[in-house]
Amino acid sequence: MGPARALLRRLGQFLDGFSACFSRQPQRDAASQYLDGLLNDSERKSMQAMHGRLSDPGQYQALQHFITHSPWDAGRVWAQLRAVVPVRTGILAIDDTGFPKQGTHSVGVQRQYCGALGKIGNCQVAVSSALIADGRTWPLAFDLYVPVSWTEDAVRRAAVGIPATLHFREKWRIALAQVRTIVQAGFTITGVVVDADYGSNAEFRAGLERLGLPYGVAIRGEAVCAVVGVPGSQSATAIAQSAPEDAWESVTWGTGTAGPLTARFCALRVRPTKGRGDRWLLCERSATDERKYYLLHVPDTTALVDLVALARSRWPIEQQYRELKDDLGLDHFEGRTYQGWAHHVVLTAVAFTFLQIERGRATVAPRPTLPVVRGWVREIMGLLYIIHNRRLLSMLDSFRRHTPLRR
């Protein structure tokens, strides 16, 4: 039990760092309970399911009130979470993720593109930023995208408690606000990576440039650029098609489940029509002739392999979404209010960060995955549940003394 006690002690010390975010002891107790629930062996991370597996559950109504109505500030918890992330330098990945919903009453829900479904569906969408560093990802910000159909409807706003200060913002504006907050929190960003929905937006790129940040953003093939030294402008697709065959080089940027990740790339200095200054246009051609395009704001002396490494570094945020959802129930919240959603998401990020810190303690290679570490924690939580449940202890003792006959 020594390692289990040590892990629980580290969890307690980690959570103590957030105590100042909660003004009263009942809030602090409920926060610990909710995090225990996120980490325990409940497969469904709805409040009722988590409460049923707590070793010291207290009243369900108190836990529900803490998430849905208690006035603690999720933003303050995010600020403390950013302060305790042990890695301060890395690539910042920005993306959005969907939360499929059945009804129409959860805050921000509407028919829109949902990455979790791979199509347009009824869902909520959140914009998030994560630091990619030291082989791990660290969630630094999550904001719910609230469509105009909600921000301009006073009845709907009141029903779900949308703050009076919250107005409609496009996703790219939400993302830029997150970047500014993260930079102000003292992180050193070596590159910003996003998909084409963000990267194709010239205003978003200009915002990163004003912050003095390098980036490697995906863009759509129809984006128009002028190749440096060549008259006229044309689409990224046309530029790639006109590049000579000897301009393409094979580059491997990682290893996947099926082996090395390799494609052919060509890089040219271009000037986007909606932008200032020259940038790298990186064109990618896979073995199946799938084409992808990236704009990179990095020095003109950057080697091709380094351009590819930056442009292709975004995939860990997708893995982070899967782990947040599959292991910690990021998308399991069943409440309808804006505050409840924000509370659930930030506490999920706190639990995720603790697991990432625990991964860093490993002295063996390769480092254990987050699901493996979460498995260790849930086993300990399950044991505590049994120890504190007299009925289960009595049942186990009965089975020990009167083992059922076996054929």
Short mmCIF file of C-alpha atoms in Angstrom, two decimals:
data_model
loop_
_atom_site.label_atom_id
_atom_site.label_comp_id
_atom_site.label_asym_id
_atom_site.label_seq_id
_atom_site.Cartn_x
_atom_site.Cartn_y
_atom_site.Cartn_z
CA MET A 1 0.00 0.00 0.00
CA GLY A 2 3.05 2.27 0.21
CA PRO A 3 2.93 3.47 -3.44
CA ALA A 4 -0.86 3.95 -3.18
CA ARG A 5 -0.51 6.11 -0.06
CA ALA A 6 2.24 8.12 -1.74
CA LEU A 7 0.09 8.73 -4.82
CA LEU A 8 -2.88 9.84 -2.71
CA ARG A 9 -0.59 12.13 -0.75
CA ARG A 10 0.66 13.71 -3.99
CA LEU A 11 -2.93 14.11 -5.21
CA GLY A 12 -3.85 15.84 -1.96
CA GLN A 13 -0.87 18.18 -2.17
CA PHE A 14 -1.69 18.98 -5.79
CA LEU A 15 -5.30 19.80 -4.97
CA ASP A 16 -4.25 21.90 -1.97
CA GLY A 17 -2.70 24.29 -4.49
CA PHE A 18 -6.21 25.16 -5.69
CA SER A 19 -7.76 25.75 -2.27
CA ALA A 20 -7.54 29.54 -2.60
CA CYS A 21 -9.84 29.32 -5.66
CA PHE A 22 -12.71 28.35 -3.37
CA SER A 23 -13.90 30.79 -0.73
CA ARG A 24 -15.47 28.35 1.74
CA GLN A 25 -14.58 24.93 3.14
CA PRO A 26 -17.73 23.26 1.72
CA GLN A 27 -16.62 24.37 -1.76
CA ARG A 28 -13.14 22.96 -1.20
CA ASP A 29 -14.59 19.68 0.03
CA ALA A 30 -16.93 19.46 -2.97
CA ALA A 31 -14.08 20.22 -5.38
CA SER A 32 -12.07 17.34 -3.92
CA GLN A 33 -15.10 15.06 -4.19
CA TYR A 34 -15.71 15.98 -7.81
CA LEU A 35 -12.09 15.38 -8.73
CA ASP A 36 -12.22 12.04 -6.91
CA GLY A 37 -15.24 11.24 -9.04
CA LEU A 38 -13.46 12.12 -12.26
CA LEU A 39 -10.55 9.88 -11.30
CA ASN A 40 -12.52 6.97 -9.84
CA ASP A 41 -13.75 3.83 -11.61
CA SER A 42 -17.12 5.21 -12.67
CA GLU A 43 -17.29 4.71 -16.43
CA ARG A 44 -19.88 7.44 -16.87
CA LYS A 45 -18.78 10.83 -15.56
CA SER A 46 -22.22 12.27 -15.01
CA MET A 47 -22.59 13.63 -11.48
CA GLN A 48 -24.94 10.91 -10.27
CA ALA A 49 -22.74 8.09 -11.58
CA MET A 50 -19.59 9.60 -10.06
CA HIS A 51 -21.28 10.28 -6.73
CA GLY A 52 -22.33 6.64 -6.48
CA ARG A 53 -18.68 5.51 -6.55
CA LEU A 54 -17.24 8.00 -4.06
CA SER A 55 -15.70 6.52 -0.92
CA ASP A 56 -17.05 9.41 1.18
CA PRO A 57 -19.95 10.70 -0.90
CA GLY A 58 -21.85 13.14 1.32
CA GLN A 59 -25.10 14.47 -0.09
CA TYR A 60 -25.62 14.32 -3.86
CA GLN A 61 -27.52 17.62 -3.85
CA ALA A 62 -24.49 19.38 -2.35
CA LEU A 63 -22.21 18.09 -5.11
CA GLN A 64 -24.74 19.05 -7.78
CA HIS A 65 -25.12 22.55 -6.32
CA PHE A 66 -21.33 22.97 -6.29
CA ILE A 67 -21.14 22.40 -10.04
CA THR A 68 -24.32 24.02 -11.30
CA HIS A 69 -24.96 26.96 -8.97
CA SER A 70 -22.06 27.64 -6.60
CA PRO A 71 -20.49 31.02 -7.54
CA TRP A 72 -16.82 30.00 -7.63
CA ASP A 73 -14.88 31.36 -10.60
CA ALA A 74 -13.72 28.80 -13.19
CA GLY A 75 -11.38 31.45 -14.62
CA ARG A 76 -9.50 31.62 -11.34
CA VAL A 77 -9.02 27.85 -11.36
CA TRP A 78 -7.71 28.05 -14.94
CA ALA A 79 -5.22 30.74 -13.86
CA GLN A 80 -3.95 28.52 -11.04
CA LEU A 81 -3.78 25.52 -13.37
CA ARG A 82 -1.62 27.48 -15.83
CA ALA A 83 0.59 28.50 -12.90
CA VAL A 84 1.27 24.89 -11.80
CA VAL A 85 2.01 23.40 -15.23
CA PRO A 86 5.64 22.30 -14.79
CA VAL A 87 6.67 22.81 -18.44
CA ARG A 88 6.77 26.44 -19.57
CA THR A 89 8.04 26.24 -23.16
CA GLY A 90 6.55 24.46 -26.15
CA ILE A 91 4.26 24.47 -29.14
CA LEU A 92 0.74 25.82 -28.63
CA ALA A 93 -1.96 23.81 -30.41
CA ILE A 94 -5.39 25.39 -30.85
CA ASP A 95 -8.46 23.48 -31.96
CA ASP A 96 -12.14 23.03 -31.28
CA THR A 97 -14.00 19.93 -30.24
CA GLY A 98 -17.65 18.93 -30.27
CA PHE A 99 -19.96 17.62 -27.55
CA PRO A 100 -22.89 15.78 -29.20
CA LYS A 101 -26.27 16.47 -27.59
CA GLN A 102 -29.77 15.09 -28.04
CA GLY A 103 -31.85 18.09 -27.01
CA THR A 104 -31.83 21.83 -27.67
CA HIS A 105 -31.65 23.24 -24.14
CA SER A 106 -27.97 22.83 -23.21
CA VAL A 107 -26.08 26.11 -23.45
CA GLY A 108 -24.63 26.81 -26.90
CA VAL A 109 -26.10 23.74 -28.57
CA GLN A 110 -27.17 23.94 -32.21
CA ARG A 111 -26.68 22.09 -35.48
CA GLN A 112 -23.07 22.74 -36.46
CA TYR A 113 -19.99 20.82 -37.50
CA CYS A 114 -18.99 18.34 -34.81
CA GLY A 115 -15.54 16.76 -35.02
CA ALA A 116 -16.62 13.95 -32.69
CA LEU A 117 -19.31 12.99 -35.23
CA GLY A 118 -17.30 13.91 -38.33
CA LYS A 119 -20.29 15.76 -39.73
CA ILE A 120 -22.85 18.46 -38.98
CA GLY A 121 -24.90 17.47 -35.97
CA ASN A 122 -26.59 18.73 -32.82
CA CYS A 123 -23.76 19.65 -30.48
CA GLN A 124 -21.88 22.13 -28.35
CA VAL A 125 -18.43 23.27 -29.52
CA ALA A 126 -15.52 24.41 -27.38
CA VAL A 127 -12.32 26.18 -28.43
CA SER A 128 -9.22 25.05 -26.56
CA SER A 129 -5.48 25.66 -26.36
CA ALA A 130 -2.92 23.09 -25.24
CA LEU A 131 0.84 23.24 -24.75
CA ILE A 132 2.72 20.42 -26.46
CA ALA A 133 6.01 19.86 -24.65
CA ASP A 134 8.17 17.07 -23.27
CA GLY A 135 6.10 14.41 -25.00
CA ARG A 136 2.95 15.50 -23.16
CA THR A 137 0.05 17.91 -23.69
CA TRP A 138 -1.12 20.42 -21.11
CA PRO A 139 -4.62 21.97 -21.41
CA LEU A 140 -4.30 25.71 -20.80
CA ALA A 141 -7.70 27.10 -21.83
CA PHE A 142 -11.20 25.95 -22.81
CA ASP A 143 -14.03 28.28 -23.83
CA LEU A 144 -17.51 27.36 -24.97
CA TYR A 145 -18.39 28.77 -28.39
CA VAL A 146 -21.78 30.44 -27.92
CA PRO A 147 -23.56 31.00 -31.28
CA VAL A 148 -25.54 34.12 -32.16
CA SER A 149 -28.75 32.11 -31.76
CA TRP A 150 -27.96 32.08 -28.05
CA THR A 151 -26.23 35.40 -27.44
CA GLU A 152 -29.06 37.40 -29.04
CA ASP A 153 -31.92 35.52 -27.38
CA ALA A 154 -32.63 37.00 -23.94
CA VAL A 155 -34.91 34.12 -22.92
CA ARG A 156 -32.34 31.45 -23.77
CA ARG A 157 -29.56 33.45 -22.12
CA ALA A 158 -31.51 33.70 -18.88
CA ALA A 159 -32.49 30.03 -18.91
CA VAL A 160 -28.86 28.81 -18.93
CA GLY A 161 -27.23 31.71 -17.07
CA ILE A 162 -25.06 33.16 -19.84
CA PRO A 163 -23.15 36.05 -18.17
CA ALA A 164 -24.22 39.55 -19.17
CA THR A 165 -20.61 40.32 -20.13
CA LEU A 166 -20.45 37.48 -22.67
CA HIS A 167 -21.16 38.50 -26.26
CA PHE A 168 -20.84 36.64 -29.52
CA ARG A 169 -17.25 35.97 -30.63
CA GLU A 170 -16.08 34.02 -33.64
CA LYS A 171 -13.97 30.98 -32.82
CA TRP A 172 -10.78 32.61 -34.09
CA ARG A 173 -11.32 35.58 -31.76
CA ILE A 174 -11.80 33.21 -28.83
CA ALA A 175 -8.58 31.45 -29.83
CA LEU A 176 -6.59 34.71 -30.02
CA ALA A 177 -7.86 35.74 -26.59
CA GLN A 178 -6.63 32.40 -25.22
CA VAL A 179 -3.21 32.91 -26.82
CA ARG A 180 -2.88 36.35 -25.22
CA THR A 181 -3.83 34.95 -21.81
CA ILE A 182 -1.31 32.12 -22.14
CA VAL A 183 1.51 34.44 -23.15
CA GLN A 184 0.67 36.73 -20.22
CA ALA A 185 0.83 33.68 -17.92
CA GLY A 186 4.54 33.37 -18.71
CA PHE A 187 4.67 30.58 -21.28
CA THR A 188 7.25 30.71 -24.07
CA ILE A 189 5.55 29.67 -27.31
CA THR A 190 7.93 28.25 -29.91
CA GLY A 191 5.16 27.90 -32.50
CA VAL A 192 1.38 28.01 -32.87
CA VAL A 193 -0.32 25.24 -34.85
CA VAL A 194 -3.96 25.11 -35.98
CA ASP A 195 -6.10 23.46 -38.62
CA ALA A 196 -7.26 25.15 -41.83
CA ASP A 197 -10.42 26.59 -40.26
CA TYR A 198 -8.21 28.90 -38.22
CA GLY A 199 -5.10 29.03 -40.40
CA SER A 200 -6.99 30.23 -43.48
CA ASN A 201 -8.17 33.30 -41.56
CA ALA A 202 -5.83 36.23 -42.32
CA GLU A 203 -7.02 38.19 -39.27
CA PHE A 204 -6.14 35.29 -37.00
CA ARG A 205 -2.66 35.02 -38.51
CA ALA A 206 -2.18 38.78 -38.20
CA GLY A 207 -3.12 38.54 -34.52
CA LEU A 208 -0.40 35.95 -33.94
CA GLU A 209 2.09 38.11 -35.79
CA ARG A 210 1.24 41.14 -33.63
CA LEU A 211 2.05 38.99 -30.60
CA GLY A 212 5.40 38.15 -32.19
CA LEU A 213 4.65 34.43 -32.32
CA PRO A 214 5.93 32.00 -34.94
CA TYR A 215 3.35 29.68 -36.44
CA GLY A 216 2.81 26.74 -38.76
CA VAL A 217 -0.86 26.80 -39.75
CA ALA A 218 -2.80 24.62 -42.16
CA ILE A 219 -4.56 26.50 -44.97
CA ARG A 220 -6.99 25.55 -47.72
CA GLY A 221 -5.80 24.91 -51.25
CA GLU A 222 -7.69 27.91 -52.60
CA ALA A 223 -5.67 30.35 -50.47
CA VAL A 224 -4.03 32.85 -52.84
CA CYS A 225 -0.32 33.73 -52.62
CA ALA A 226 2.36 35.28 -54.80
CA VAL A 227 5.56 33.27 -55.11
CA VAL A 228 8.49 35.52 -54.29
CA GLY A 229 10.20 36.63 -57.52
CA VAL A 230 7.34 35.40 -59.75
CA PRO A 231 4.78 37.87 -61.18
CA GLY A 232 1.10 37.41 -60.32
CA SER A 233 -0.75 35.44 -57.69
CA GLN A 234 -2.32 31.99 -57.67
CA SER A 235 -3.82 29.45 -55.35
CA ALA A 236 -1.73 27.19 -53.13
CA THR A 237 -3.02 24.25 -55.16
CA ALA A 238 -1.81 25.81 -58.42
CA ILE A 239 1.56 26.70 -56.91
CA ALA A 240 2.07 23.10 -55.79
CA GLN A 241 1.05 21.74 -59.19
CA SER A 242 3.52 23.96 -60.98
CA ALA A 243 6.45 23.04 -58.73
CA PRO A 244 9.01 20.86 -60.55
CA GLU A 245 9.39 17.26 -59.41
CA ASP A 246 12.90 17.81 -58.13
CA ALA A 247 11.56 20.45 -55.72
CA TRP A 248 9.82 17.72 -53.72
CA GLU A 249 11.62 15.84 -50.97
CA SER A 250 10.60 12.86 -48.88
CA VAL A 251 10.43 13.70 -45.15
CA THR A 252 9.54 11.49 -42.17
CA TRP A 253 8.15 13.43 -39.22
CA GLY A 254 7.05 10.70 -36.80
CA THR A 255 5.94 7.14 -36.23
CA GLY A 256 2.35 5.94 -36.34
CA THR A 257 0.66 2.64 -35.57
CA ALA A 258 1.43 1.45 -39.12
CA GLY A 259 5.04 2.61 -39.15
CA PRO A 260 6.94 5.78 -40.16
CA LEU A 261 4.88 8.84 -41.12
CA THR A 262 6.35 9.98 -44.41
CA ALA A 263 5.25 12.18 -47.29
CA ARG A 264 6.80 14.36 -50.00
CA PHE A 265 7.09 18.09 -49.34
CA CYS A 266 8.07 21.21 -51.17
CA ALA A 267 8.56 24.64 -49.61
CA LEU A 268 8.52 28.03 -51.34
CA ARG A 269 8.72 31.60 -50.12
CA VAL A 270 5.43 33.34 -50.83
CA ARG A 271 3.53 36.48 -49.94
CA PRO A 272 -0.15 35.85 -49.03
CA THR A 273 -2.51 38.35 -50.65
CA LYS A 274 -4.13 38.99 -47.26
CA GLY A 275 -1.01 39.47 -45.20
CA ARG A 276 2.19 41.39 -44.77
CA GLY A 277 5.61 40.01 -45.47
CA ASP A 278 6.94 36.79 -46.93
CA ARG A 279 6.05 33.41 -45.48
CA TRP A 280 6.85 29.78 -46.18
CA LEU A 281 4.26 27.87 -48.18
CA LEU A 282 4.72 24.20 -47.34
CA CYS A 283 3.02 21.78 -49.74
CA GLU A 284 2.50 18.13 -48.81
CA ARG A 285 1.82 15.18 -51.11
CA SER A 286 1.06 11.79 -49.56
CA ALA A 287 1.65 8.37 -51.13
CA THR A 288 -2.05 8.38 -52.13
CA ASP A 289 -1.59 11.86 -53.69
CA GLU A 290 -3.57 13.62 -50.93
CA ARG A 291 -2.54 17.28 -50.86
CA LYS A 292 -2.19 19.55 -47.81
CA TYR A 293 -0.92 23.10 -47.48
CA TYR A 294 0.58 25.16 -44.64
CA LEU A 295 1.73 28.73 -44.10
CA LEU A 296 4.68 29.16 -41.75
CA HIS A 297 5.85 32.35 -40.08
CA VAL A 298 9.42 31.33 -39.21
CA PRO A 299 12.87 32.51 -40.35
CA ASP A 300 13.61 32.18 -44.07
CA THR A 301 16.67 30.07 -43.20
CA THR A 302 14.54 27.30 -41.63
CA ALA A 303 15.33 23.84 -43.03
CA LEU A 304 12.61 21.81 -44.74
CA VAL A 305 12.69 19.11 -42.06
CA ASP A 306 12.05 21.74 -39.40
CA LEU A 307 9.19 23.26 -41.39
CA VAL A 308 7.58 19.83 -41.59
CA ALA A 309 8.17 19.13 -37.90
CA LEU A 310 6.32 22.31 -36.90
CA ALA A 311 3.47 22.03 -39.39
CA ARG A 312 2.91 18.38 -38.49
CA SER A 313 3.10 18.80 -34.70
CA ARG A 314 -0.62 19.38 -34.08
CA TRP A 315 -1.81 15.78 -33.73
CA PRO A 316 -1.25 15.46 -29.91
CA ILE A 317 -4.20 17.79 -29.25
CA GLU A 318 -6.48 15.24 -30.92
CA GLN A 319 -5.07 12.57 -28.62
CA GLN A 320 -5.67 14.91 -25.67
CA TYR A 321 -9.33 15.29 -26.64
CA ARG A 322 -9.72 11.49 -26.78
CA GLU A 323 -8.13 11.05 -23.36
CA LEU A 324 -10.11 13.88 -21.78
CA LYS A 325 -13.32 12.34 -23.09
CA ASP A 326 -12.62 8.61 -22.79
CA ASP A 327 -10.72 8.65 -19.48
CA LEU A 328 -12.12 11.67 -17.65
CA GLY A 329 -15.57 12.27 -19.14
CA LEU A 330 -15.02 15.74 -20.59
CA ASP A 331 -18.13 15.28 -22.75
CA HIS A 332 -20.25 13.47 -20.14
CA PHE A 333 -21.64 16.57 -18.42
CA GLU A 334 -25.44 16.50 -18.51
CA GLY A 335 -26.21 19.92 -17.07
CA ARG A 336 -27.57 22.75 -19.19
CA THR A 337 -26.07 25.89 -17.67
CA TYR A 338 -23.09 27.92 -18.81
CA GLN A 339 -21.59 27.95 -15.33
CA GLY A 340 -22.05 24.21 -14.83
CA TRP A 341 -20.33 23.45 -18.14
CA ALA A 342 -17.40 25.77 -17.30
CA HIS A 343 -17.02 24.23 -13.83
CA HIS A 344 -17.02 20.66 -15.15
CA VAL A 345 -14.50 21.39 -17.90
CA VAL A 346 -11.92 23.16 -15.73
CA LEU A 347 -12.04 20.42 -13.08
CA THR A 348 -11.59 17.83 -15.83
CA ALA A 349 -8.50 19.76 -16.98
CA VAL A 350 -7.19 19.80 -13.39
CA ALA A 351 -7.55 16.00 -13.16
CA PHE A 352 -5.86 15.59 -16.56
CA THR A 353 -2.94 17.77 -15.49
CA PHE A 354 -2.39 15.72 -12.33
CA LEU A 355 -2.22 12.55 -14.43
CA GLN A 356 0.28 14.18 -16.79
CA ILE A 357 2.46 15.18 -13.84
CA GLU A 358 2.29 11.59 -12.58
CA ARG A 359 3.40 10.36 -16.01
CA GLY A 360 6.47 12.56 -15.70
CA ARG A 361 7.47 10.80 -12.49
CA ALA A 362 8.06 7.53 -14.34
CA THR A 363 11.71 6.48 -14.44
CA VAL A 364 11.21 3.74 -17.03
CA ALA A 365 11.10 4.13 -20.79
CA PRO A 366 8.83 4.40 -22.58
CA ARG A 367 6.83 6.68 -20.30
CA PRO A 368 3.44 5.15 -19.35
CA THR A 369 0.46 6.49 -21.26
CA LEU A 370 -2.15 8.65 -19.59
CA PRO A 371 -4.78 5.85 -19.67
CA VAL A 372 -2.31 3.55 -17.89
CA VAL A 373 -1.67 6.11 -15.14
CA ARG A 374 -5.37 6.78 -14.84
CA GLY A 375 -5.83 3.00 -14.44
CA TRP A 376 -3.49 3.03 -11.45
CA VAL A 377 -5.44 5.86 -9.85
CA ARG A 378 -8.86 4.31 -10.48
CA GLU A 379 -7.71 1.03 -8.86
CA ILE A 380 -6.75 2.96 -5.73
CA MET A 381 -10.06 4.85 -5.79
CA GLY A 382 -11.92 1.57 -6.19
CA LEU A 383 -10.10 0.10 -3.21
CA LEU A 384 -10.97 3.14 -1.10
CA TYR A 385 -14.61 2.76 -2.13
CA ILE A 386 -14.63 -0.84 -0.89
CA ILE A 387 -12.79 0.02 2.34
CA HIS A 388 -15.31 2.74 3.18
CA ASN A 389 -18.35 0.68 2.21
CA ARG A 390 -19.29 -1.54 5.16
CA ARG A 391 -21.78 -3.58 3.16
CA LEU A 392 -19.16 -4.50 0.58
CA LEU A 393 -16.59 -5.30 3.27
CA SER A 394 -19.08 -7.56 4.99
CA MET A 395 -19.84 -9.28 1.69
CA LEU A 396 -16.15 -9.82 0.94
CA ASP A 397 -15.57 -11.22 4.42
CA SER A 398 -18.51 -13.58 3.97
CA PHE A 399 -17.12 -14.81 0.66
CA ARG A 400 -13.71 -15.29 2.28
CA ARG A 401 -15.10 -17.38 5.11
CA HIS A 402 -17.72 -19.23 3.04
CA THR A 403 -16.25 -19.67 -0.42
CA PRO A 404 -19.01 -20.75 -2.88
CA LEU A 405 -18.73 -24.37 -4.05
CA ARG A 406 -17.07 -24.74 -7.41
CA ARG A 407 -17.63 -27.49 -9.88
#
